[in-house]
Every structure is written in C-alpha cells, then in structure tokens.
Coordinates of C-alpha atoms in Angstrom, one line a residue:
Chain A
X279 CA 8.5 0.3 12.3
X280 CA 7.5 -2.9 14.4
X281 CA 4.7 -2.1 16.6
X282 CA 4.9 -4.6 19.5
X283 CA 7.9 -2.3 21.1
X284 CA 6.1 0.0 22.7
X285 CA 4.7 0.5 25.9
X286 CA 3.4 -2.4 28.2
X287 CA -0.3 -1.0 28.3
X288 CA 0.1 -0.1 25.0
X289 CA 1.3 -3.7 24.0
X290 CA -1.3 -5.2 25.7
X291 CA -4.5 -3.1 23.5
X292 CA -2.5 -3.9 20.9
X293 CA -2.6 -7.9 22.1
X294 CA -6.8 -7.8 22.0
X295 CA -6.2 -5.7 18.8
X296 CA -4.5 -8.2 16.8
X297 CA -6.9 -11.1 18.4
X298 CA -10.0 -8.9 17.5
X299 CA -8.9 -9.4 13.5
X300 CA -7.6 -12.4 12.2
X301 CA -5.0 -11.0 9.2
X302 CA -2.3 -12.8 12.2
X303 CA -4.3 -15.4 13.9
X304 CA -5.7 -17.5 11.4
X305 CA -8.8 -19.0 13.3
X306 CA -8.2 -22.4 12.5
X307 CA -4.9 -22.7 13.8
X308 CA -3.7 -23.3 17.6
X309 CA -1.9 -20.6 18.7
X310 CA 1.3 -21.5 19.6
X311 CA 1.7 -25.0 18.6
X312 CA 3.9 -26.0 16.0
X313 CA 1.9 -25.9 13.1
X314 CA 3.0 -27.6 9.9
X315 CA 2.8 -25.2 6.8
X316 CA 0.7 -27.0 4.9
X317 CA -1.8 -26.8 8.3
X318 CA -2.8 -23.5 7.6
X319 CA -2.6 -20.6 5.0
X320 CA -0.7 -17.4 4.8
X321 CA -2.7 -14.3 6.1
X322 CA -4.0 -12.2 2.9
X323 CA -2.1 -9.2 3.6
X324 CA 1.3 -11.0 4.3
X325 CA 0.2 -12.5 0.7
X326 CA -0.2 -8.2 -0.6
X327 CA 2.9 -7.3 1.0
X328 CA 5.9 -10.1 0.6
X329 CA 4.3 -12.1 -1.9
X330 CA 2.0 -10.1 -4.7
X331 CA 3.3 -8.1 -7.8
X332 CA 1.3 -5.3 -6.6
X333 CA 2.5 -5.1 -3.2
X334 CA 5.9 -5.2 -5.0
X335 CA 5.6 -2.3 -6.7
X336 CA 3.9 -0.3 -4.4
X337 CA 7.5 -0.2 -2.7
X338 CA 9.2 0.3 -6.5
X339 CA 6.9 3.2 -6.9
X340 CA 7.9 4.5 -3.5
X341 CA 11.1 4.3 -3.5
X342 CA 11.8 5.7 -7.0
X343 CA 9.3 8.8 -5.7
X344 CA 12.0 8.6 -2.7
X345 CA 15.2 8.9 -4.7
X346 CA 14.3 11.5 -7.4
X347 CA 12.8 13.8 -4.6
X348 CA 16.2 13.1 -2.5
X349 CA 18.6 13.5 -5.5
X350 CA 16.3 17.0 -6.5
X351 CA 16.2 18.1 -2.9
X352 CA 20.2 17.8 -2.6
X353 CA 20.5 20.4 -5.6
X354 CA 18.1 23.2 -4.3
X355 CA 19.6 23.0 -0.7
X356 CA 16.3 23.5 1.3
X357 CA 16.2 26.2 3.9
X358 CA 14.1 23.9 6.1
X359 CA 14.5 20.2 6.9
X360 CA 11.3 17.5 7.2
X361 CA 11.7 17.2 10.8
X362 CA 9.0 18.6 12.8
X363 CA 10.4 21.7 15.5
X364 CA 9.9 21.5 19.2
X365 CA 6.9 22.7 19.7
X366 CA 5.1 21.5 16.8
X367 CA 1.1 20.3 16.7
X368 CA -0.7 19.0 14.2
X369 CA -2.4 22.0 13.1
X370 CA 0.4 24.0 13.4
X371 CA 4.4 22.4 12.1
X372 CA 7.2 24.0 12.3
X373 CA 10.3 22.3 10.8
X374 CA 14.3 22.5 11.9
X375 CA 16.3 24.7 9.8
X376 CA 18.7 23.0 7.6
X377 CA 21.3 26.4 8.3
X378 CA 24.9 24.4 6.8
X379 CA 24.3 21.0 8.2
X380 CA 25.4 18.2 5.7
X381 CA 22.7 16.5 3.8
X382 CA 21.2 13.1 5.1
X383 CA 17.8 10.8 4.7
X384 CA 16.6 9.0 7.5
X385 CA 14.6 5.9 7.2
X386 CA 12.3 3.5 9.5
X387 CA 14.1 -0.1 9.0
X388 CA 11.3 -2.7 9.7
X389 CA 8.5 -3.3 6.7
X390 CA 10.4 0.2 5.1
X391 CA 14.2 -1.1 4.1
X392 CA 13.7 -4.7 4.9
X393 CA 10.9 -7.0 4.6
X394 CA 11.2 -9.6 8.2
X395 CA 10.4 -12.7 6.2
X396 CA 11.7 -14.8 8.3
X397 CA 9.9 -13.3 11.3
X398 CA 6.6 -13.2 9.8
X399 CA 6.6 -16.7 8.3
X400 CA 7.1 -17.9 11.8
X401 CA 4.5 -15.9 13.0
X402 CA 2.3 -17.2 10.3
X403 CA 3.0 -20.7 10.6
X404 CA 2.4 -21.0 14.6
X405 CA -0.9 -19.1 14.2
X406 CA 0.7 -16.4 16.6
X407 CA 0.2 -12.9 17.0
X408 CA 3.0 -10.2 17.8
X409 CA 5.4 -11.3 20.5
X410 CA 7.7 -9.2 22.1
X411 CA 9.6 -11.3 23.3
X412 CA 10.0 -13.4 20.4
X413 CA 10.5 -10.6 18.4
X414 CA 13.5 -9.8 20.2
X415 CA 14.9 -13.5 20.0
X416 CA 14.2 -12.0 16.1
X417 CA 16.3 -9.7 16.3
X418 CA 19.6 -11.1 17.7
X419 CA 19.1 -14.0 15.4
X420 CA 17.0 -13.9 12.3
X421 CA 20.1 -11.6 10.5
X422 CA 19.9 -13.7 7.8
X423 CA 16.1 -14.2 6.7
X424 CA 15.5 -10.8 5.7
X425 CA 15.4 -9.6 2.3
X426 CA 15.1 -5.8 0.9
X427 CA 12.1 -4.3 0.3
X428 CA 11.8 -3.5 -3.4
X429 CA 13.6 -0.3 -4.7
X430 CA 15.3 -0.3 -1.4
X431 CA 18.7 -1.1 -2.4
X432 CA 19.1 0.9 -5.7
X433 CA 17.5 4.1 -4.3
X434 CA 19.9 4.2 -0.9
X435 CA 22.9 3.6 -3.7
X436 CA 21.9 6.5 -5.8
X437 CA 21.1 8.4 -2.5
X438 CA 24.7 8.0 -1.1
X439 CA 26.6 7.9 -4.6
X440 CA 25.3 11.7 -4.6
X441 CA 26.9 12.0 -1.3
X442 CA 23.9 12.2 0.9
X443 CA 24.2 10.0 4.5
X444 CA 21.7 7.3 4.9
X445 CA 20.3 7.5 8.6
X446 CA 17.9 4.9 10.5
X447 CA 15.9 5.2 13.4
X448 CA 14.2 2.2 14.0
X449 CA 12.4 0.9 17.2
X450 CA 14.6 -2.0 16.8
X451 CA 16.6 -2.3 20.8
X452 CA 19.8 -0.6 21.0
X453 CA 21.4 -3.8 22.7
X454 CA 20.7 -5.8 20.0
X455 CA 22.1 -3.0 17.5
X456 CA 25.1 -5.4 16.4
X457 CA 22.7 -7.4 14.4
X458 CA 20.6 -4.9 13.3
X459 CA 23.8 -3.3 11.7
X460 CA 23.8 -7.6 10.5
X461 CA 20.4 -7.1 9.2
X462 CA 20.9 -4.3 6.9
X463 CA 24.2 -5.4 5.6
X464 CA 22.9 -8.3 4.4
X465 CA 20.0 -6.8 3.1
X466 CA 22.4 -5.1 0.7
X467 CA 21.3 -2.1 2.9
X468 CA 24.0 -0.7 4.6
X469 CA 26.2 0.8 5.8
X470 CA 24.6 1.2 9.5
X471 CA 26.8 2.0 12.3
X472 CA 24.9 2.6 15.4
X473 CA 25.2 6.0 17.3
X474 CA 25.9 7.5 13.8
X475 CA 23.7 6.4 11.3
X476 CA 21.9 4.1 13.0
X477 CA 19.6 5.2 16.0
X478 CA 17.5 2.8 18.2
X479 CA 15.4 2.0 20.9
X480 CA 17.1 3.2 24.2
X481 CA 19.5 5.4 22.4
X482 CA 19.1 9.4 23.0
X483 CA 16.0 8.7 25.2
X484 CA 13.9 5.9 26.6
X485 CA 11.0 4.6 24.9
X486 CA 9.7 3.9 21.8
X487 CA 8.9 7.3 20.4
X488 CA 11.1 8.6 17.9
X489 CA 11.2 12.4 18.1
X490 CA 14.1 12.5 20.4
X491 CA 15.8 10.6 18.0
X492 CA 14.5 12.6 14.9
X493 CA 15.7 15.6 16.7
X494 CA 19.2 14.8 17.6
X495 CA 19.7 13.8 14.0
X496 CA 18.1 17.0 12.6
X497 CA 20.4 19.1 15.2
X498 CA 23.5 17.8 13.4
X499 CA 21.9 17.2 9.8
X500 CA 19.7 18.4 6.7
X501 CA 17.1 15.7 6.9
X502 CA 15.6 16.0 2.9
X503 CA 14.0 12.9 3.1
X504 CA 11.9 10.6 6.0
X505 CA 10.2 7.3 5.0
X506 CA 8.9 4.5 7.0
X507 CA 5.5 2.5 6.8
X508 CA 3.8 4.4 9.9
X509 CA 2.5 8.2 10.8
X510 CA 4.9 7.4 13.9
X511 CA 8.2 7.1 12.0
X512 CA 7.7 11.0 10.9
X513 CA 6.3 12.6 13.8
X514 CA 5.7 11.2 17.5
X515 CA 2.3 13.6 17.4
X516 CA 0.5 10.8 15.3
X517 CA 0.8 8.2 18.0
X518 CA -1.4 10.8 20.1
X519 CA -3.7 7.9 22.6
X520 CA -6.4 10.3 22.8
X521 CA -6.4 11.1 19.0
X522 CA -9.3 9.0 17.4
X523 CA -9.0 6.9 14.3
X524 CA -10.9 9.0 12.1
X525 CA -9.2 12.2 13.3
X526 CA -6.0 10.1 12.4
X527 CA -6.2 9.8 9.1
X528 CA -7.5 13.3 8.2
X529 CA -5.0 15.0 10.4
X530 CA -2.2 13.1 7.9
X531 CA -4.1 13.6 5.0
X532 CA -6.2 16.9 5.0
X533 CA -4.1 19.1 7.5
X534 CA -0.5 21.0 6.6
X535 CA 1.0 17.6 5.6
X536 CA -1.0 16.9 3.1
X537 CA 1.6 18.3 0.7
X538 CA 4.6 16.3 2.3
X539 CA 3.3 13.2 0.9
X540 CA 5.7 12.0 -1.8
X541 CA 7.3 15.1 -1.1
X542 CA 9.7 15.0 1.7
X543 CA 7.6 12.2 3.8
X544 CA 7.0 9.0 1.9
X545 CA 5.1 6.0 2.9
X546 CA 5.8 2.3 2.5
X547 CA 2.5 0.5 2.1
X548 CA 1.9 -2.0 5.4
X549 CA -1.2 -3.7 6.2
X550 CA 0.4 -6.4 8.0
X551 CA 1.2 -4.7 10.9
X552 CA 0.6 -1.4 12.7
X553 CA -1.7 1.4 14.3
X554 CA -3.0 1.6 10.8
X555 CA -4.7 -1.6 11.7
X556 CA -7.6 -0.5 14.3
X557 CA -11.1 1.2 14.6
X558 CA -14.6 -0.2 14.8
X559 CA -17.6 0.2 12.0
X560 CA -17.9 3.5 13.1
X561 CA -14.4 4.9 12.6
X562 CA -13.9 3.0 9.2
X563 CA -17.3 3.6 7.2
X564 CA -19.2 7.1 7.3
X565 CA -22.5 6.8 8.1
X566 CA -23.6 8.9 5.3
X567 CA -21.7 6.4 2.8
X568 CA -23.1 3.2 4.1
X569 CA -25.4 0.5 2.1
X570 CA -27.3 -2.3 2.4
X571 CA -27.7 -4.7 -0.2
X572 CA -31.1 -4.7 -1.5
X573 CA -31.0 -8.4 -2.6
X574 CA -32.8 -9.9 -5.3
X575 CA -36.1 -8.2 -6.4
X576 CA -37.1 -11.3 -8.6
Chain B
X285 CA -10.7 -3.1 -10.5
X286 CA -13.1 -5.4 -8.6
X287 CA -11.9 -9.2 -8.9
X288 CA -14.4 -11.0 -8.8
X289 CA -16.4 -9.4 -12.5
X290 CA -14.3 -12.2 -14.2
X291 CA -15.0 -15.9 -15.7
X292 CA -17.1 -18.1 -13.5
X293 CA -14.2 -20.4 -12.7
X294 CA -12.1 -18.2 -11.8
X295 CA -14.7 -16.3 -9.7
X296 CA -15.5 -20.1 -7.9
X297 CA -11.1 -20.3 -7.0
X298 CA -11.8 -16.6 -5.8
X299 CA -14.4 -17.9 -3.8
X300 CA -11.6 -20.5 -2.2
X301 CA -9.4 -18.1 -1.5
X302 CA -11.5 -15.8 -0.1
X303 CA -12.6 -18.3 2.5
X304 CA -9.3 -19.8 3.0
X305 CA -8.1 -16.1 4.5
X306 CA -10.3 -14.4 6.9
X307 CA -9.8 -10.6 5.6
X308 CA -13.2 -10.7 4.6
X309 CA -14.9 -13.5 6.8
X310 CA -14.4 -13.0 10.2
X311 CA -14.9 -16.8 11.0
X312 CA -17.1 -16.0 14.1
X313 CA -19.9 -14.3 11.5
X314 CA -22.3 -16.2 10.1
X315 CA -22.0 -15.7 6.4
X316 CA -24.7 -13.5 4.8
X317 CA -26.6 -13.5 7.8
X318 CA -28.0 -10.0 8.9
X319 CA -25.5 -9.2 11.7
X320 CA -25.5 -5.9 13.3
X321 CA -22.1 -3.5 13.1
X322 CA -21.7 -3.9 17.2
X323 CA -21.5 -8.3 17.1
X324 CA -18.3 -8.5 14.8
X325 CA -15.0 -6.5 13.8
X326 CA -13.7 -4.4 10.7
X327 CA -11.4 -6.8 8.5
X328 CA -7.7 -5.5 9.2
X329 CA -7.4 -4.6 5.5
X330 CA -10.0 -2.5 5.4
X331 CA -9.1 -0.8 8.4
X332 CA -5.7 0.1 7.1
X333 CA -7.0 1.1 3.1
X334 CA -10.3 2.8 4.4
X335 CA -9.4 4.1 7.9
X336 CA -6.2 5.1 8.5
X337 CA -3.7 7.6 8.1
X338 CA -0.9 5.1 6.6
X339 CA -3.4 4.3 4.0
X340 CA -4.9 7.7 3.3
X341 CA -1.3 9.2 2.8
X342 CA 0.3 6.3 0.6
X343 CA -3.3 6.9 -1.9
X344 CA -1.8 11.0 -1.6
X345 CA 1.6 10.0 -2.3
X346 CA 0.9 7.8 -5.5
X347 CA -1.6 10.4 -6.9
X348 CA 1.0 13.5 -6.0
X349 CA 3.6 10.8 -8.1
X350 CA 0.9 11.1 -11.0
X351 CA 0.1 14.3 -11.5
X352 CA 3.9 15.5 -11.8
X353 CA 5.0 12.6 -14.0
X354 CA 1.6 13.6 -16.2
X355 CA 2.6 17.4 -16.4
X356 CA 6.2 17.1 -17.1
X357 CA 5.7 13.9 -19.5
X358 CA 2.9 16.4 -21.2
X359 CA 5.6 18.9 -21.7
X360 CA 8.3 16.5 -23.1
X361 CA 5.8 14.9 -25.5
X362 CA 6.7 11.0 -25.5
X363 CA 7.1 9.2 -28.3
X364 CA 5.5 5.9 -27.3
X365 CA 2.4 5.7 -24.8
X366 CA 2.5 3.2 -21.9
X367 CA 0.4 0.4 -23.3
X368 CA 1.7 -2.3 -24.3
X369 CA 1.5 -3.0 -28.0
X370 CA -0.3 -6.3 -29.2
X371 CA 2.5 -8.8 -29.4
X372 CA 4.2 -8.1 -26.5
X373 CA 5.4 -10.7 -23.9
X374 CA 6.4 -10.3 -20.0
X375 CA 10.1 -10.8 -21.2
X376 CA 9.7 -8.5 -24.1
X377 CA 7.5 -5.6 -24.0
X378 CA 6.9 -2.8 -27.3
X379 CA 4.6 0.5 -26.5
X380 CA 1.8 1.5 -28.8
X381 CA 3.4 5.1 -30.3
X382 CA 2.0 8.1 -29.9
X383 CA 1.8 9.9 -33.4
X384 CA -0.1 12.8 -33.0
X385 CA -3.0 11.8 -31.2
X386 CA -3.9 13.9 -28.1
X387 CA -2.7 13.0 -24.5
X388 CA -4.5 11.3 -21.8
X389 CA -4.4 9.2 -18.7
X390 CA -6.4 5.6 -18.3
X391 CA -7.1 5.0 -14.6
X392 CA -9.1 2.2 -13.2
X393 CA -11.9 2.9 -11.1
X394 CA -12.6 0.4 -8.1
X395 CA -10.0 1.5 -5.5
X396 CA -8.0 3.0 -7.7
X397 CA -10.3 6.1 -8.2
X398 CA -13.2 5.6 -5.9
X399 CA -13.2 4.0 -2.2
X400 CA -16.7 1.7 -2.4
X401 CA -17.0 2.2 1.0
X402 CA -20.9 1.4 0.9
X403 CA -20.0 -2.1 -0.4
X404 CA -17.3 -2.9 1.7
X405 CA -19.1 -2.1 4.9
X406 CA -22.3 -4.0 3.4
X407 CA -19.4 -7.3 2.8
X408 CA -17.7 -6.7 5.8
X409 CA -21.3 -6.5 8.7
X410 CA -22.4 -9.5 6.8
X411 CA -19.2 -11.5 6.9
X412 CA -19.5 -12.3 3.7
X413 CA -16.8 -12.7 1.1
X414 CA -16.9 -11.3 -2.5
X415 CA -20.5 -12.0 -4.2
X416 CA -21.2 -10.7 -8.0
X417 CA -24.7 -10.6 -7.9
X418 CA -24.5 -8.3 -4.7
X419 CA -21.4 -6.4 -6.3
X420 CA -23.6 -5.8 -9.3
X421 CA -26.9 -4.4 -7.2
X422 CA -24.0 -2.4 -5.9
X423 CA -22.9 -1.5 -9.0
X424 CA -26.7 0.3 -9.7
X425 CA -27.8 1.6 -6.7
X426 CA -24.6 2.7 -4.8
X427 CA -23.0 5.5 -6.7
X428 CA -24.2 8.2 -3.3
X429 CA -22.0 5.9 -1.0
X430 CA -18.5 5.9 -2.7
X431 CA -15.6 8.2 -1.7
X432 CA -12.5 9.5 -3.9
X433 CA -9.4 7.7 -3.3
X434 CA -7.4 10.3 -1.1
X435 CA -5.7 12.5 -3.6
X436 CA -7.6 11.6 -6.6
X437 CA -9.7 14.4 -7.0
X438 CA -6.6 16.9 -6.8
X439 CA -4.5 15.2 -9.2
X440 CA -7.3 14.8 -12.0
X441 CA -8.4 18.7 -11.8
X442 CA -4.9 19.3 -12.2
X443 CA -4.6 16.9 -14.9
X444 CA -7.5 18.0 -17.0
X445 CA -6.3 21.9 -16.3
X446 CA -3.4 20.7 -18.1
X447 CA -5.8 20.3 -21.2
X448 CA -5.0 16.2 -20.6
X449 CA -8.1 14.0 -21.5
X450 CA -8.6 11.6 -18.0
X451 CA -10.3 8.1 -19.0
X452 CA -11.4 5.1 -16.6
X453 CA -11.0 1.6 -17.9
X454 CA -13.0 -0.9 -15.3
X455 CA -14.4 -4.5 -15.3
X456 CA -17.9 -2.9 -14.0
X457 CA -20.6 -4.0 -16.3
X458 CA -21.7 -1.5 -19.2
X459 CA -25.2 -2.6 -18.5
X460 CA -24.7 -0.3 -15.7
X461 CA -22.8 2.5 -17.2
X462 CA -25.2 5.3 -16.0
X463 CA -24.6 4.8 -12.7
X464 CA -20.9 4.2 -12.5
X465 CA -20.8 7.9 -14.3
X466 CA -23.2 9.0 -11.6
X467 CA -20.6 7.8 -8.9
X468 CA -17.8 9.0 -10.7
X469 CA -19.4 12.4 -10.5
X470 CA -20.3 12.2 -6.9
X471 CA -16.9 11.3 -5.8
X472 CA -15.9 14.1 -7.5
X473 CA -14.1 12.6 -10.5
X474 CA -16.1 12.9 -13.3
X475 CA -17.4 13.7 -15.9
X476 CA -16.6 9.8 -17.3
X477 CA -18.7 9.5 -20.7
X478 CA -19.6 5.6 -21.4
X479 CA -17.8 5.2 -24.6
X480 CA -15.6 7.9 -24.4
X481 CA -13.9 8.4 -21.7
X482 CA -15.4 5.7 -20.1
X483 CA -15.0 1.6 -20.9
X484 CA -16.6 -0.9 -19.3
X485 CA -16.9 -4.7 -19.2
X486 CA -19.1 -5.8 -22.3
X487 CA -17.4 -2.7 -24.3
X488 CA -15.4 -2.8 -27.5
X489 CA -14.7 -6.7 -26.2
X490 CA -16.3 -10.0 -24.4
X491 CA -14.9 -10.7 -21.0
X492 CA -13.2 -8.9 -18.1
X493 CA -9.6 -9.0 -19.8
X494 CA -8.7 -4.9 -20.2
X495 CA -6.0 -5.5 -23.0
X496 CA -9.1 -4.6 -25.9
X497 CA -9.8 -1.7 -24.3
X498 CA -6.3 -0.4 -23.5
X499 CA -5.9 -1.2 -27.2
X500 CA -8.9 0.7 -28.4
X501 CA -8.3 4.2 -26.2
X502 CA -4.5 3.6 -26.9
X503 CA -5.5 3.6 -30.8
X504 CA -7.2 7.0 -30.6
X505 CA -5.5 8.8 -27.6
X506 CA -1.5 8.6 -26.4
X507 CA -2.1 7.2 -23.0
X508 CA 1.0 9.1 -20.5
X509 CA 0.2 7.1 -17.6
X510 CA -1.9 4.4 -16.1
X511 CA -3.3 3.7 -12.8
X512 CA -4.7 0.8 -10.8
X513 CA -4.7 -1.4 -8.0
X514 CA -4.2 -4.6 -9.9
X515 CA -1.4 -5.6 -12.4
X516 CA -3.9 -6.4 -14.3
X517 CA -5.2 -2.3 -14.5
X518 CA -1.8 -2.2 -17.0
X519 CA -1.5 -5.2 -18.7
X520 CA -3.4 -8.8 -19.1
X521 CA -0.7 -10.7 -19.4
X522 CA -0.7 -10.5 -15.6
X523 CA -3.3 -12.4 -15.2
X524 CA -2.3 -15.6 -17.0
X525 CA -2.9 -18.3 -15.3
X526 CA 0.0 -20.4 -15.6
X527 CA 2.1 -17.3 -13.8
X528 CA 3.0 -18.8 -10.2
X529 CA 2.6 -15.9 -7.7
X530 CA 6.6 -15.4 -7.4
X531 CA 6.7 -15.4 -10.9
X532 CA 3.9 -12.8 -11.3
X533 CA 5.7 -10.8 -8.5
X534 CA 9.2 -11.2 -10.3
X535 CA 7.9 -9.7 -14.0
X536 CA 6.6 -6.7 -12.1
X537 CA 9.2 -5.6 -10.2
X538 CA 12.3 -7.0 -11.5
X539 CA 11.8 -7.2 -15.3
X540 CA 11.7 -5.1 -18.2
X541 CA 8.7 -3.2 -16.2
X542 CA 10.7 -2.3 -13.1
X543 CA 11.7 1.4 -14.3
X544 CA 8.1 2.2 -15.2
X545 CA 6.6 1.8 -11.5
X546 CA 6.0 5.6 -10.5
X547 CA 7.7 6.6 -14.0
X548 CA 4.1 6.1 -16.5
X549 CA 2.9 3.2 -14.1
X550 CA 1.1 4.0 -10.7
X551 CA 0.1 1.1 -8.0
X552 CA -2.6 1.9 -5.2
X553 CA -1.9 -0.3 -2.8
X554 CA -5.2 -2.2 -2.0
X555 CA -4.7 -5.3 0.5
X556 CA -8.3 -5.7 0.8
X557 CA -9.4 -8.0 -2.6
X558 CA -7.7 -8.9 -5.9
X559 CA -5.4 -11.5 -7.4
X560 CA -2.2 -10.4 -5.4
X561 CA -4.1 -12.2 -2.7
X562 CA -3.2 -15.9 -3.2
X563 CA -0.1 -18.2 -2.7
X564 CA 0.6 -20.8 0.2
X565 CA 3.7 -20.5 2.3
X566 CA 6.3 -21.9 -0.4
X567 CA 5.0 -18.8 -2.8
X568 CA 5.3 -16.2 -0.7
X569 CA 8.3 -17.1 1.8
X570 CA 11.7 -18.1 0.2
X571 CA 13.5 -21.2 2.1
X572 CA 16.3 -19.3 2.6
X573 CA 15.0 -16.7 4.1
X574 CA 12.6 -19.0 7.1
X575 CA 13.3 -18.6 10.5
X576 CA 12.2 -20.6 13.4
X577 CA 11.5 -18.7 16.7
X578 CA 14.1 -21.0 19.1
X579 CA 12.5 -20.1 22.0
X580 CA 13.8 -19.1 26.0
X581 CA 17.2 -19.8 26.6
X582 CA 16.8 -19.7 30.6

C-alpha cells in the first residue's frame, strides 16, 4: 500500500511526518534538485528492504507462510472468510461467511507484490519525500522499473495452479488501472483485470480506505488469504485518526487478531514507508524499559 | 545479533555507515550530547520495529511460522539439522545429520528474541550511532529494560512443552553471561544456561563469527530450526567480505537456501542496525529498473 494517497489533511501530517525523520530526506541533500547519485546515499531502510539478504527473505519467508496457508485453507473449505463484517471493532470481529462463494486471495500491490524500484530510487536520488503527484506520473509511467517482491511470483503460481483467484486492492488510482494491470504483468504477477481482480482507488467507493472494496470482494468470494505491508490493507479500523500509536500496535498484536497473523493475515515487512512510521519517545519506548548509559566508571 | 560486537575494522566501516545514513543520527543532534527526548525525533526504523503494529505483527507472524514448522518437523524426525556442515560453500551447502541426538532450536538473541528497547532509546535521545563500549555497559546493567520480541514468548513455551531443548547463540560478550541470562529471564524467555543452552562471544571460539558455535550445539543437539535477524544468525559465510550486497542478497534468496526461508530458517525483520544496511545506489537499484520522475506536462 502507498501511503501518500490518502486524504489531503492526512497527506499533509504525513508531509511534516516524513520531514520530521530522515529515512527519505537525506539531510545533506537539496530537496528537489537533481542530485547526482554518487551525491548522496541510499536511505538505510531502502538499503533493508530492496537491497539486503535479510530484507529478502523476510518476503521469501512470507510468502511461503502465504502459500502453504492458502493451498491448506482451499482443502478445509472455511466456514468463515478473513474479511472483517459490517459492523466489526477492534475488540469485537466478525468475519463474512464464505456460504459457496468460489475461493480467492486478495493482496495489497505496492511494497506487497512489487517492489517500486524505480519510484523509490528517484525519490532517493532527488532527496525528496512522498509526492503525490509524482507518484501518480509513477504510475502511468514507471510500468517497467518494478520488480517482484521475493516469493511473490512462485506463491501466486501455486495459488492459482490450485485454482484459487488472485484479487488486488491497491490504493493505486482507478484511471491509471491500465498500467497498474502493466505493472503486475511485467512483474511476472498477473493476471490483473480491473473491476474483477483488480480493485482500486475510486472504484466501489471514494477514498482511500479499503473496506468497501474488501467487502464487495468478500460478497462474491471466499477470501482465505489477505496480505499487504500495512494494518490498513486488512481492515480500515486500524487507520482509526484518534487511535494512538501505542494503542496501534497492541490492538494488532494483543487483541482477537493476534492469532490471524501468519494465519489468514500476513504481513510484508516495510519500513520504508507507512503509518508504521510515526510516534514520539513516548509512544515508541516504555518508560519503565528506558536506560541511560552510565558511562565509564574508570 | 548486535553488529557492531565484531573486529575493530569492521566496527570502524560500521561506524561510516552508520553516519552516512541518518536512521540512527538525526543530523540536527549533537552526537553523544545529553539531549532531552522532547528536542529530537524517533529514528523511522525504530518507529516501525519498536512501535508499530506492522512491525509487532510481522515479529507474531514469523514466530507463529516457528513454532508450527518446530512441532511438525519434531514429529517427522529429520534426518539432517539445519546447520550447515563444515565444508560447505554458498553454491553448495551439506547439513550436519542428526543421528540420534535430541532436538532443539538455536535462536539469536538481540532483536531476534529480545527488543533492547532501553539501548535503543539511550542511542536514539543521544543521536548517537552504534558504540561498543556503551553497548557493552548495556550489556551488564540493562537486562530490567528489554522486552520479548512480539510472539516470542508464545512460541518458545510451546516449543519447550514439546519436550524441544530452546538455545540462544549471540555475539554478546560471555564476560557478561550472568546478566544476558538475567534479561533472558525477564523478557520472559529463559531459562538460557551460559554453556548450555547459552553461547556467547568468547565461548567455544575467538571472535564474533557464530559458525564454532553452530558447530559445537549442532555436534551435541539436532538443531530443527534457526532464528535471527542477520544472515549471519544461520551461517558465516554471509558475512564474507568480498560478497557485494546483491550478491549477498542473491545467495539468500535465490540459491540453494531459498526453500529453507520459513521451512527450518526464520528472518525477523530488523531495519534498525546490521550488515543488510550498506550498499550505494548501483547495489541496491538495478539500471534497468531506474526511473526518472518527468515531471508536469501542462
């Protein structure tokens, strides 16, 4: 899921977010100005995610987890799918009945089938931070400078060779859904066809959440399996503005979906980008699991 | 594993790298000077491993992947361990067999087992990157301010149920075995016994390589599954130097190793320190796969 398409106001904390750390906006470097490579370095978590073994296979490990739940799922036949009901709250899921609908997975495309490399080195190498507007100059163009994320491609061919449909929703716009379709075909990725197994930004309902989405799909299939790289891209209630960091993570980790993980719901690791990426000293580090370096007693 | 516990000169390229990105020097911070939480920001890394719900759930997700590939591998009784066997090569690797020794798991213990969130906070208010003489006052006199990895505790109660023998291999000094038992134990993990099921840096070998190690618990016990936050948590030969980063990336995930990721192998994703941290723009983004924003059309 990219972040930047969301709301205005939302865009713009997001703006003094991203300014606020550095992992996008190298100090060093203009923002803006046409930076040589060689003028400036690769932010360390773009180096974790596209360029490090162990990013790697973090996404390996998550998408075999992905496939053998999928390909075990498909034989039980689950009474219930993974999409949250109307009606749902954190505390308290309900999930839409699977009843005969045929079997599908649906999937977040940005940072969880393909990695944007071609995106994020240009964000890199200007010293920018997230740009809508670029980012959708990104999407009608940069088709061809993507590359799977590892385990992607094997896992959605085992998933359909067993004859289960491969569904997106994606915060990618639904005008630009000709190259997104692009995208994931040359990512080795697809088939995508939008309005059927592809689902997009402007398509069911305005906006950038994806429940509405996630609910039409879930009205006409047996969802086994949701993965993406953000809380959003399995349930809207996550993206809550009034729900505090801390509260966050232990509502994902600690409540009733504790036991979804790697279950049903699986994560692709991003620190790149995100809502992952926010909270002061006081959301991040307990007080009660705080030190202070004691220095040298000599 | 903690990176920096290794050879002087590669600690002093560390040190390089660690300044060239900002994920653990905000560059407005004076380094090591006493700042207070309020005058500077949480590194984005941090934010997402430490404080957020993407993080917290992939940590669930790889420990859920664990435990069930440690039960059911318990059951089918393997006949080769997942350590590599002395002799073995990137291109060509040969397990250590498992005879009839009894079956454990060999995890790692920095940010694979244990959040040091007492550390990080300490690095991160101070601006300061990766120090060994801090990290080893740290080392005795912060075991009451670590946290489990999400999921850990869980997964190694279910493990030892199982009658499985849980062992942590880490590059913290055995000088100060006493205490990283004590953390263990507060985070809830332990008991970890220094010498045996415990191995430190200093232990059976000289040096911060873990190959000695693996080979020594691998000699007694049949290791079913390893865990760590650095390639080099399941094999040395990692850590050559001479491996550029795609290379490194490339053995991992696409070589003989690739089938093993979630399958005897398990990655915690940790963005905020280690090796996978390093590579200009020509490492980590291919030339075929650049893109240059064009700009507005109008």
């Amino acid at each position: 899921m990219r972040l930047g398409n969301r709301s205005p106001a939302f865009a713009g904390i997001l703006a003094l977010l991203t300014l606020s750390g550095c992992a996008t906006v190298p100090a060093s470097t203009p923002r803006a100005a046409p930076a040589t490579a060689a003028a400036t370095t690769v932010p360390p978590a773009m180096q974790w995610l596209f360029g490090s073994g162990e990013g790697g296979t973090a996404s390996l490990q998550a998408y075999r987890a992905l496939r053998d739940h999928v390909l075990r799922s498909a034989r039980a036949r689950p009474a219930d799918s993974v999409v949250l009901a109307e009606g749902s709250t954190l505390a308290s899921p309900r999930f839409v009945p699977c009843a005969r609908k045929p079997l599908a997975v649906m999937l977040d495309v940005d940072e969880t089938a393909i990695q944007n490399l071609g995106y994020e080195y240009d964000e890199a190498v200007r010293g920018r931070s997230f740009d809508s507007a670029a980012w959708n100059r990104w999407e009608r163009t940069g088709e061809r400078s993507v590359a799977p994320m590892p385990g992607a491609v094997e896992a959605l061919r085992a998933i359909r060779a067993a004859g289960i449909e491969v569904i997106f929703n994606s915060n990618r716009q639904a005008a630009n859904a000709a190259h997104t379709e692009a995208a994931l075909d040359f990512a080795g990725l697809g088939p995508a066809r939008h309005g059927e197994t592809l689902f997009l930004q402007g398509d069911i309902a305005p906006g950038s959440g994806k429940d509405p989405r996630r609910a039409a799909v879930a009205g006409r299939w047996c969802v086994i399996a949701m993965a993406g790289d953000q809380l959003g891209d399995f349930s809207d209630l996550f993206n809550a503005r009034t729900l505090p960091v801390g509260e966050r993570r232990r509502a994902a980790v600690e409540g009733p979906f504790a036991g979804l993980w790697g279950n049903g719901w699986f994560m692709l690791s991003n620190p790149v980008y995100g809502p992952g990426l926010r909270g002061g000293f006081d959301d991040i580090f307990p007080q009660d699991r705080r030190w202070s370096d004691p220095g040298e007693r000599e």
